[in-house]
């Protein structure tokens, strides 16, 4: 969730009984320390984009100095960082998009493996959660596996528990929360989006003059800018400087017909912008109610 | 499942407590009547490709004369056939790939709406089941919704029940059954496939000189032929006659490095080729065990 998940949101999730993670993203040490202050005494963790962290490993040291409950690494090889994270007393969470990445994470000593389906907002790959999750569980016997991508209510949590996950990681659902550091218009668009209104592509990264390593792509709400450039990625890359300037200006003025709103397919299930604690409580209660209710149908 | 689901398989599924459907496919009246004989006295239904049935509506009359439990229509407008199906005393099952199709099916009076995720084998669209299913349920209050795509074990059945489905439709799992009318080598490849070994594309349809209406594509096991042509669909279309002859010959001789094996993402969860009744019993029992077990964790 990058900087959308600041200290206030992470603290609210942890205080409600979840594990809140700061969106360490590409790795800005000053931002991380400032947001850690905002989290107060809450026991939180921090996530990083692994390939970016590899270019600024000192940022990990600054995060570990805050005694995080856990560090989550996504999109890259976790092995260079695993020992430092464990030695600092933090749990290592590795987010993966394929079965082979899951095996590598288990070998790296991950305490938690997050199996992220293509439904997820932001960066990811192409495998749907329903196919990926049980395969990851079968490939990593004994591992603690958590599901991500498309989960936004108690139905989704109960479903991934049945598939064998021990829990769920949610981004988009918490973007549409009171505490998230997001533009009110971006939150409003998530709460109002219907099904099929997101798209996974490289248009967003090219538009902000950012090149991600293949095969990662980013899922965002479809908007006018996405419709303009989808299928014309080569042309966009050739005109990246010009389009990038216009795009940056649109972000500045909060014009979300051009600027992208990062969101997963779960946005279709999100219709409000409540406090984060209410989200945690509502989803937990709904999942429990569903499981109890189905169990009661057996004689 | 087209002709892979003949009378023996449909009967075995119905006799085990499920609802077996003949794969009426494009609509061959003689095949349907022959396979209905093979089903004996079992109470079964029949599925059709709707846009193809529209070109030969008399085939529906022949199927309805057998007093099917249900007729399933997939890929096209069900409305021209709804009244005849209901008047014959059969239930109307409509398989859909989008929320708007689900609304149309509800308006057409569907008794059951099958929400088919992109994980499914054979023809389908792009929306993952985990995102599509709860959206269909929310869009069609009161409808009886069944999930399809990627479900091959009790975990998947329990999961879709939590998402709000009333049941699951499974194809690939029953392809790898004793009773399916499939080449032993095709069944073996399904049972041995791992994750990520299927692909959704138009290569298969072009190779058998068949043009499906957009936006439907077909999911099959990746093989040498698929790797050769993926991304070169325009060239394949231009050379369709020549490639089509080679492809037809490969199908004749059972060469599945060229001929396609239709399979969904659930193939990664399939490791054996048991009798169909054992599949029904195993999946039901596993789903019940999982739901009971999770419910018992609540105090």
XYZ file of C-alpha atoms in Angstrom:
598
model
C 0.000 0.000 0.000
C 3.045 2.245 0.009
C 2.496 5.588 1.748
C -1.298 5.111 1.922
C -0.614 2.910 4.950
C 0.851 5.380 7.434
C 1.292 5.147 11.184
C -2.281 5.965 12.106
C -3.741 3.197 9.907
C -1.145 0.605 10.942
C -1.733 1.401 14.631
C -5.511 1.241 14.280
C -5.331 -2.194 12.637
C -2.964 -3.581 15.281
C -5.016 -2.150 18.145
C -8.144 -3.793 16.669
C -6.466 -7.213 16.817
C -4.854 -7.392 13.384
C -1.272 -6.703 12.384
C -0.872 -3.268 10.856
C 1.996 -2.733 8.436
C 3.529 0.596 7.438
C 3.790 0.867 3.666
C 7.548 1.197 3.499
C 7.322 0.870 -0.286
C 10.466 1.835 -2.185
C 12.203 2.763 1.067
C 12.189 6.324 2.449
C 13.833 6.178 5.881
C 12.618 9.601 7.014
C 9.003 8.792 6.100
C 9.208 5.474 7.962
C 10.547 7.058 11.148
C 7.961 9.839 11.046
C 5.092 7.390 10.561
C 6.436 5.087 13.267
C 6.131 8.013 15.655
C 2.521 8.489 14.553
C 1.800 4.846 15.397
C 2.514 5.574 19.047
C 3.012 2.456 21.124
C 1.115 0.109 18.793
C 2.948 -3.088 17.834
C 3.230 -2.796 14.064
C 5.347 -4.022 11.184
C 6.647 -2.569 7.930
C 6.553 -3.695 4.314
C 9.133 -3.091 1.598
C 9.488 -3.575 -2.162
C 12.393 -5.984 -2.104
C 14.135 -5.020 -5.364
C 14.051 -1.369 -4.314
C 15.265 -2.120 -0.791
C 18.253 -3.866 -2.360
C 19.362 -0.441 -3.640
C 19.103 1.190 -0.186
C 19.658 -1.515 2.438
C 20.362 1.088 5.170
C 16.605 1.825 5.232
C 16.025 -1.672 6.598
C 18.422 -0.932 9.480
C 16.426 2.181 10.390
C 13.184 0.189 10.341
C 14.662 -2.645 12.412
C 15.822 -0.114 15.003
C 12.125 0.518 15.733
C 11.695 -3.131 16.783
C 8.972 -4.022 14.274
C 6.711 -7.000 14.961
C 7.366 -8.118 11.395
C 8.933 -7.043 8.118
C 7.157 -7.961 4.889
C 9.195 -8.277 1.692
C 7.463 -8.320 -1.699
C 8.729 -8.501 -5.297
C 12.260 -9.783 -5.216
C 14.729 -12.110 -3.534
C 14.257 -11.989 0.266
C 17.398 -13.951 1.118
C 19.852 -11.034 1.441
C 17.649 -9.546 4.194
C 16.322 -12.597 6.029
C 19.088 -12.932 8.629
C 19.055 -9.243 9.631
C 15.275 -9.316 10.081
C 15.315 -12.442 12.225
C 18.330 -11.259 14.241
C 16.380 -8.105 15.109
C 13.630 -10.267 16.608
C 11.126 -9.474 13.844
C 9.069 -12.027 11.934
C 9.821 -12.337 8.215
C 6.743 -12.160 5.975
C 7.353 -12.927 2.296
C 4.682 -12.088 -0.271
C 4.742 -14.338 -3.338
C 2.844 -14.592 -6.632
C 3.892 -18.070 -7.812
C 4.452 -21.513 -6.333
C 8.178 -21.401 -7.116
C 8.511 -18.069 -5.277
C 6.692 -19.670 -2.346
C 9.240 -22.489 -2.234
C 12.062 -19.909 -2.255
C 10.404 -18.000 0.580
C 10.118 -21.170 2.643
C 13.804 -21.872 1.996
C 14.656 -18.312 3.053
C 13.039 -19.081 6.417
C 9.894 -16.979 6.037
C 7.706 -17.075 9.154
C 4.674 -16.183 7.038
C 4.145 -16.653 3.288
C 1.559 -14.352 1.718
C 0.087 -15.891 -1.447
C -1.037 -12.887 -3.498
C -3.560 -13.495 -6.275
C -3.829 -11.364 -9.386
C -6.972 -9.774 -7.924
C -4.770 -7.645 -5.649
C -4.406 -3.914 -6.102
C -1.016 -2.497 -7.034
C 1.836 -4.663 -8.186
C 1.426 -8.369 -8.701
C 1.278 -11.075 -11.307
C -1.337 -13.073 -13.196
C -2.350 -16.159 -11.166
C -5.838 -15.974 -9.581
C -5.958 -16.469 -5.801
C -8.350 -19.427 -6.001
C -5.768 -21.375 -8.004
C -2.592 -20.045 -6.361
C -3.438 -20.365 -2.664
C -4.034 -24.139 -2.343
C -1.030 -24.780 -4.583
C 1.215 -22.698 -2.309
C -0.128 -24.532 0.733
C 0.490 -27.923 -0.887
C 3.996 -26.886 -1.977
C 5.059 -25.599 1.463
C 3.896 -28.138 4.058
C 3.999 -26.746 7.578
C 4.295 -23.132 6.435
C 2.000 -20.446 7.800
C 0.278 -19.125 4.670
C -1.849 -15.982 4.455
C -3.978 -15.027 1.448
C -4.036 -11.684 -0.375
C -5.900 -10.305 -3.380
C -9.606 -9.626 -3.703
C -10.467 -10.120 -0.019
C -12.607 -7.285 1.327
C -15.281 -8.829 3.543
C -15.978 -11.726 5.899
C -16.975 -13.963 3.001
C -13.498 -13.650 1.538
C -11.807 -14.269 4.886
C -13.921 -17.376 5.565
C -13.246 -18.617 2.025
C -9.459 -18.357 2.252
C -9.528 -20.088 5.650
C -11.316 -22.996 3.923
C -8.683 -23.030 1.167
C -6.098 -23.521 3.924
C -4.852 -20.016 4.705
C -4.271 -18.958 8.308
C -5.458 -15.417 7.657
C -5.879 -12.666 5.095
C -3.832 -9.637 4.072
C -6.000 -6.739 2.890
C -4.952 -3.531 1.187
C -7.775 -1.966 -0.800
C -10.303 -2.521 2.010
C -8.088 -0.406 4.328
C -7.389 2.228 1.654
C -11.120 2.994 1.985
C -10.758 3.628 5.731
C -10.760 6.827 7.756
C -7.133 6.482 8.796
C -5.560 5.776 5.374
C -3.327 8.541 3.967
C -5.249 8.855 0.717
C -7.024 11.606 -1.196
C -10.736 11.708 -0.255
C -11.631 11.486 -3.955
C -9.507 8.330 -4.337
C -11.275 6.718 -1.382
C -14.642 7.773 -2.792
C -13.841 6.170 -6.171
C -12.899 2.883 -4.464
C -16.125 2.850 -2.436
C -18.198 3.530 -5.575
C -16.417 1.174 -8.011
C -18.316 -1.814 -9.341
C -17.047 -5.105 -10.711
C -14.561 -5.216 -13.550
C -13.520 -1.596 -13.050
C -9.888 -2.390 -12.329
C -7.171 -3.341 -14.776
C -3.695 -4.852 -14.379
C -1.133 -3.245 -16.705
C 2.152 -1.329 -16.974
C 0.418 1.926 -17.999
C 0.577 3.353 -14.477
C 4.283 2.676 -13.984
C 5.207 4.120 -17.389
C 3.060 7.196 -16.713
C 4.924 7.970 -13.526
C 8.243 7.333 -15.304
C 8.936 4.243 -13.223
C 10.219 0.973 -14.681
C 9.389 -2.130 -12.678
C 11.154 -5.424 -13.317
C 9.123 -7.877 -15.422
C 6.775 -9.680 -14.998
C 5.195 -7.422 -12.392
C 2.275 -5.232 -13.431
C 0.048 -2.899 -11.405
C -3.719 -3.098 -10.842
C -5.604 0.214 -10.640
C -9.084 1.566 -11.162
C -9.799 2.058 -14.858
C -9.983 5.755 -15.657
C -9.768 7.945 -18.759
C -5.952 7.828 -18.758
C -5.906 4.017 -18.564
C -8.471 3.697 -21.368
C -6.345 6.056 -23.488
C -3.131 4.037 -23.134
C -4.112 0.403 -22.653
C -2.802 -1.503 -25.680
C -0.531 1.430 -26.654
C 2.189 0.761 -24.090
C 5.053 0.997 -26.616
C 3.907 4.451 -27.727
C 3.530 5.486 -24.079
C 7.063 4.350 -23.344
C 8.371 6.418 -26.277
C 6.503 9.488 -24.982
C 7.196 8.794 -21.309
C 8.768 12.191 -20.493
C 5.921 14.226 -21.982
C 3.103 12.046 -20.619
C 4.933 11.730 -17.318
C 4.909 15.503 -16.800
C 1.162 15.718 -17.487
C 0.570 12.739 -15.217
C 2.572 14.229 -12.349
C 0.609 17.477 -12.669
C -2.671 15.549 -12.537
C -1.554 13.801 -9.360
C -0.676 17.173 -7.842
C -4.130 18.607 -8.510
C -5.971 15.400 -7.507
C -7.345 14.740 -11.009
C -8.162 11.022 -10.856
C -9.423 10.872 -14.422
C -5.700 10.952 -15.214
C -3.890 10.010 -11.992
C -4.322 6.368 -11.020
C -6.088 5.023 -7.940
C -4.412 1.779 -6.878
C -7.129 -0.749 -6.092
C -7.765 -4.473 -6.289
C -10.798 -6.372 -7.525
C -12.168 -6.316 -3.970
C -13.225 -2.703 -4.593
C -16.507 -4.064 -5.959
C -17.290 -5.303 -2.437
C -16.416 -1.993 -0.725
C -19.185 0.561 -0.259
C -18.084 2.729 2.681
C -15.106 4.439 4.322
C -15.296 3.450 8.006
C -12.635 3.546 10.738
C -10.100 0.715 10.362
C -11.091 -0.899 13.680
C -14.650 -1.257 12.425
C -13.369 -3.012 9.299
C -11.351 -5.518 11.365
C -14.270 -6.237 13.684
C -16.863 -6.480 10.914
C -14.822 -8.874 8.767
C -13.882 -11.124 11.706
C -17.460 -11.297 12.935
C -18.883 -12.009 9.480
C -16.380 -14.804 8.833
C -17.156 -16.425 12.190
C -20.892 -16.131 11.620
C -20.622 -17.709 8.152
C -18.513 -20.634 9.332
C -20.783 -21.315 12.316
C -23.871 -21.042 10.142
C -22.601 -23.505 7.536
C -21.439 -25.933 10.219
C -24.910 -25.871 11.759
C -26.380 -27.262 8.527
C -24.671 -30.603 9.199
C -26.739 -32.881 11.401
C -17.001 -30.351 -21.121
C -18.496 -31.116 -24.530
C -18.319 -34.798 -25.501
C -15.945 -35.639 -22.618
C -19.043 -35.721 -20.425
C -20.994 -38.634 -21.877
C -23.840 -40.662 -20.437
C -21.722 -42.856 -18.186
C -20.065 -39.899 -16.432
C -23.305 -37.898 -16.104
C -25.092 -40.922 -14.652
C -22.278 -41.695 -12.196
C -22.310 -38.109 -10.884
C -26.097 -38.055 -10.464
C -26.147 -41.465 -8.799
C -23.489 -40.261 -6.339
C -25.715 -37.373 -5.263
C -24.617 -34.650 -7.658
C -26.246 -33.491 -10.865
C -24.534 -34.949 -13.918
C -24.767 -32.999 -17.168
C -24.215 -34.374 -20.660
C -21.840 -32.161 -22.607
C -24.233 -31.221 -25.366
C -21.674 -28.700 -26.610
C -22.334 -27.335 -30.093
C -25.417 -29.529 -30.434
C -25.306 -32.975 -32.056
C -28.754 -34.517 -31.591
C -27.678 -38.072 -32.450
C -24.799 -37.950 -29.924
C -27.115 -36.615 -27.224
C -29.691 -39.357 -27.741
C -27.048 -42.070 -27.801
C -25.436 -40.806 -24.584
C -28.809 -40.419 -22.905
C -29.347 -44.126 -23.510
C -25.980 -44.836 -21.893
C -27.067 -42.912 -18.785
C -29.779 -45.510 -18.156
C -32.370 -44.360 -15.673
C -30.197 -41.754 -13.961
C -31.735 -38.299 -13.582
C -29.346 -36.089 -15.556
C -29.273 -32.797 -17.416
C -27.617 -31.478 -20.540
C -25.481 -28.442 -21.323
C -25.302 -26.445 -24.555
C -23.215 -23.671 -26.081
C -25.963 -21.111 -26.486
C -24.739 -19.290 -29.614
C -24.329 -22.638 -31.374
C -27.710 -23.928 -30.208
C -29.261 -20.815 -31.762
C -28.203 -22.200 -35.171
C -29.833 -25.593 -34.551
C -32.728 -25.106 -32.130
C -34.265 -28.476 -33.044
C -31.485 -30.135 -30.990
C -32.996 -28.606 -27.850
C -36.337 -30.228 -28.687
C -34.659 -33.630 -28.920
C -32.954 -33.082 -25.556
C -36.160 -31.877 -23.891
C -37.963 -34.997 -25.137
C -35.679 -36.982 -22.781
C -37.127 -35.086 -19.789
C -33.842 -33.674 -18.493
C -33.574 -32.571 -14.858
C -31.984 -29.361 -16.116
C -30.601 -27.666 -19.208
C -27.506 -25.508 -18.836
C -26.899 -22.716 -21.340
C -23.470 -21.084 -21.601
C -22.021 -18.358 -23.854
C -24.901 -16.448 -25.356
C -28.391 -15.087 -24.822
C -30.528 -17.664 -22.969
C -33.846 -15.848 -23.479
C -34.922 -17.490 -26.759
C -34.779 -20.911 -25.067
C -35.956 -20.195 -21.514
C -39.679 -20.761 -22.039
C -39.264 -24.069 -23.880
C -36.962 -25.401 -21.156
C -39.300 -24.437 -18.330
C -42.382 -25.678 -20.206
C -40.690 -29.077 -20.520
C -40.396 -29.216 -16.723
C -36.605 -28.808 -16.716
C -34.645 -26.356 -14.594
C -32.791 -23.610 -16.476
C -29.133 -23.241 -15.505
C -27.337 -20.217 -16.980
C -23.562 -20.022 -16.824
C -22.213 -16.446 -16.768
C -18.798 -14.780 -16.760
C -19.735 -11.201 -15.793
C -22.096 -9.440 -13.408
C -24.144 -7.972 -16.260
C -24.620 -11.439 -17.769
C -25.758 -12.627 -14.334
C -28.414 -9.895 -14.222
C -29.610 -10.947 -17.688
C -29.785 -14.591 -16.577
C -31.858 -13.635 -13.549
C -34.197 -11.658 -15.817
C -34.464 -14.660 -18.144
C -35.770 -16.652 -15.192
C -32.744 -18.852 -14.568
C -33.306 -21.343 -11.747
C -29.558 -21.550 -11.188
C -26.850 -19.052 -12.134
C -23.352 -20.496 -12.519
C -20.672 -17.836 -11.927
C -17.685 -19.088 -13.917
C -14.271 -17.644 -13.060
C -11.418 -17.344 -15.522
C -9.752 -20.328 -13.820
C -12.178 -22.655 -15.619
C -11.056 -24.982 -18.374
C -12.400 -24.475 -21.878
C -14.240 -21.350 -22.913
C -14.668 -18.444 -20.563
C -13.611 -14.890 -19.892
C -11.129 -13.019 -17.719
C -12.657 -12.316 -14.286
C -11.231 -14.440 -11.426
C -13.781 -16.458 -9.423
C -12.842 -14.872 -6.105
C -13.876 -11.462 -7.440
C -16.770 -12.535 -9.673
C -18.723 -14.825 -7.348
C -19.607 -12.466 -4.483
C -20.398 -9.736 -7.010
C -22.856 -12.019 -8.832
C -24.464 -12.959 -5.518
C -24.798 -9.302 -4.513
C -26.211 -8.367 -7.926
C -28.858 -11.130 -7.965
C -30.485 -11.214 -4.517
C -32.469 -14.400 -3.957
C -30.885 -16.227 -6.874
C -29.422 -19.700 -6.464
C -25.781 -19.224 -7.460
C -23.264 -21.993 -8.096
C -19.512 -21.428 -8.554
C -17.326 -22.756 -11.369
C -13.654 -22.434 -12.261
C -10.673 -23.804 -10.375
C -12.647 -25.973 -7.940
C -11.231 -29.497 -7.716
C -11.294 -30.515 -4.062
C -13.185 -30.062 -0.803
C -11.221 -26.915 0.011
C -12.589 -25.239 -3.083
C -16.145 -26.375 -2.408
C -16.014 -25.138 1.207
C -14.503 -21.847 0.034
C -17.201 -21.088 -2.541
C -19.898 -21.947 0.020
C -18.365 -19.271 2.281
C -18.386 -16.778 -0.596
C -22.135 -17.385 -0.830
C -22.502 -20.066 -3.508
C -24.984 -22.912 -3.022
C -22.715 -25.422 -4.719
C -19.936 -25.966 -7.232
C -19.811 -26.942 -10.886
C -16.708 -28.954 -11.759
C -15.392 -29.944 -15.158
C -11.658 -30.662 -15.112
C -11.939 -32.737 -11.920
C -14.396 -35.079 -13.695
C -12.360 -35.136 -16.920
C -9.775 -36.985 -14.792
C -12.314 -39.658 -13.848
C -12.718 -43.259 -14.975
C -16.039 -42.598 -16.708
C -15.074 -39.499 -18.759
C -14.902 -39.999 -22.536
C -11.325 -38.782 -22.842
C -8.052 -40.118 -24.192
C -6.066 -41.849 -21.403
C -3.070 -39.645 -22.251
C -5.193 -36.496 -21.862
C -6.373 -37.666 -18.427
C -2.797 -38.524 -17.461
C -1.600 -35.035 -18.433
C -4.307 -33.417 -16.297
C -3.422 -35.562 -13.284
C 0.284 -34.723 -13.665
C -0.019 -30.993 -14.417
C 1.319 -28.527 -11.877
C 0.405 -24.899 -11.257
C 0.560 -22.351 -14.035
C 0.516 -25.013 -16.761
C -2.715 -23.843 -18.353
C -3.263 -20.828 -20.589
C -6.367 -18.973 -21.769
C -6.144 -17.962 -25.453
C -7.703 -18.267 -28.922
C -4.903 -20.491 -30.235
C -6.910 -23.697 -29.738
C -10.008 -22.434 -31.541
C -8.004 -21.105 -34.490
C -6.071 -24.385 -34.704
C -9.243 -26.395 -35.060
C -10.568 -23.873 -37.621
C -13.299 -22.709 -35.274
C -14.168 -19.050 -34.701
C -15.802 -18.253 -31.366
C -17.528 -14.941 -30.766
C -15.439 -12.415 -28.795
C -14.609 -12.065 -25.943
C -14.572 -15.782 -25.197
C -11.234 -17.569 -25.070
C -10.363 -21.162 -24.190
C -8.179 -22.467 -21.349
C -6.059 -25.538 -22.088
C -2.911 -27.205 -20.840
C 0.157 -25.485 -22.237
C 1.883 -27.745 -24.768
C 4.399 -27.371 -27.595
C 1.714 -26.184 -30.028
C 0.465 -23.509 -27.620
C 4.004 -22.268 -26.922
C 4.595 -22.068 -30.685
C 1.564 -19.891 -31.395
C 0.891 -17.813 -28.277
C 1.437 -14.168 -29.249
C 1.327 -15.056 -32.987
C -2.447 -15.373 -33.275
C -2.698 -13.160 -36.386
C -0.183 -15.318 -38.252
C -2.031 -18.438 -37.080
C -5.297 -17.045 -38.395
C -3.691 -16.370 -41.787
C -2.363 -19.947 -41.909
C -5.456 -21.531 -40.387
C -6.121 -24.047 -43.174
C -2.583 -25.433 -43.187
C -2.144 -25.498 -39.399
C -5.686 -26.786 -39.002
C -4.934 -29.867 -41.119
C -1.811 -30.680 -39.079
C -3.747 -30.080 -35.876
C -6.608 -32.372 -36.894
C -4.108 -35.101 -37.750
C -2.474 -34.726 -34.337
C -5.841 -35.090 -32.639
C -6.494 -38.244 -34.666
C -3.249 -39.878 -33.549
C -3.537 -38.691 -29.926
C -0.463 -36.436 -30.096
C -1.063 -34.047 -27.200
C 2.126 -32.103 -27.787
C 0.083 -30.587 -30.638
C -3.576 -31.370 -29.865
C -4.947 -29.452 -26.913
C -6.129 -30.868 -23.590
C -8.926 -28.678 -22.245
C -8.280 -28.099 -18.541
C -8.760 -25.439 -15.892
C -6.394 -24.155 -13.238
C -7.779 -26.792 -10.862
C -5.588 -29.359 -12.649
C -2.801 -28.451 -10.229
C -4.937 -29.965 -7.449
C -5.732 -33.181 -9.359
C -3.403 -36.131 -8.919
C -5.476 -39.211 -9.753
C -8.144 -40.637 -12.078
C -10.721 -42.254 -9.769
C -14.340 -43.243 -10.428
C -16.663 -40.205 -10.510
C -18.623 -41.376 -7.459
C -15.429 -41.364 -5.400
C -14.753 -37.758 -6.488
C -18.230 -36.640 -5.388
C -17.938 -38.408 -2.035
C -14.386 -37.258 -1.348
C -15.060 -33.589 -2.119
C -18.302 -33.489 -0.107
C -16.688 -35.164 2.883
C -13.613 -32.918 2.802
C -15.722 -29.743 2.616
C -17.860 -30.873 5.545
C -14.799 -31.822 7.593
C -13.159 -28.428 6.924
C -16.252 -26.424 7.857
C -16.828 -28.447 11.038
C -13.180 -28.168 11.986
C -13.057 -24.383 11.578
C -16.333 -23.951 13.451
C -14.913 -25.956 16.364
C -12.160 -23.346 16.835
C -14.752 -20.826 18.055
C -15.453 -21.159 21.755
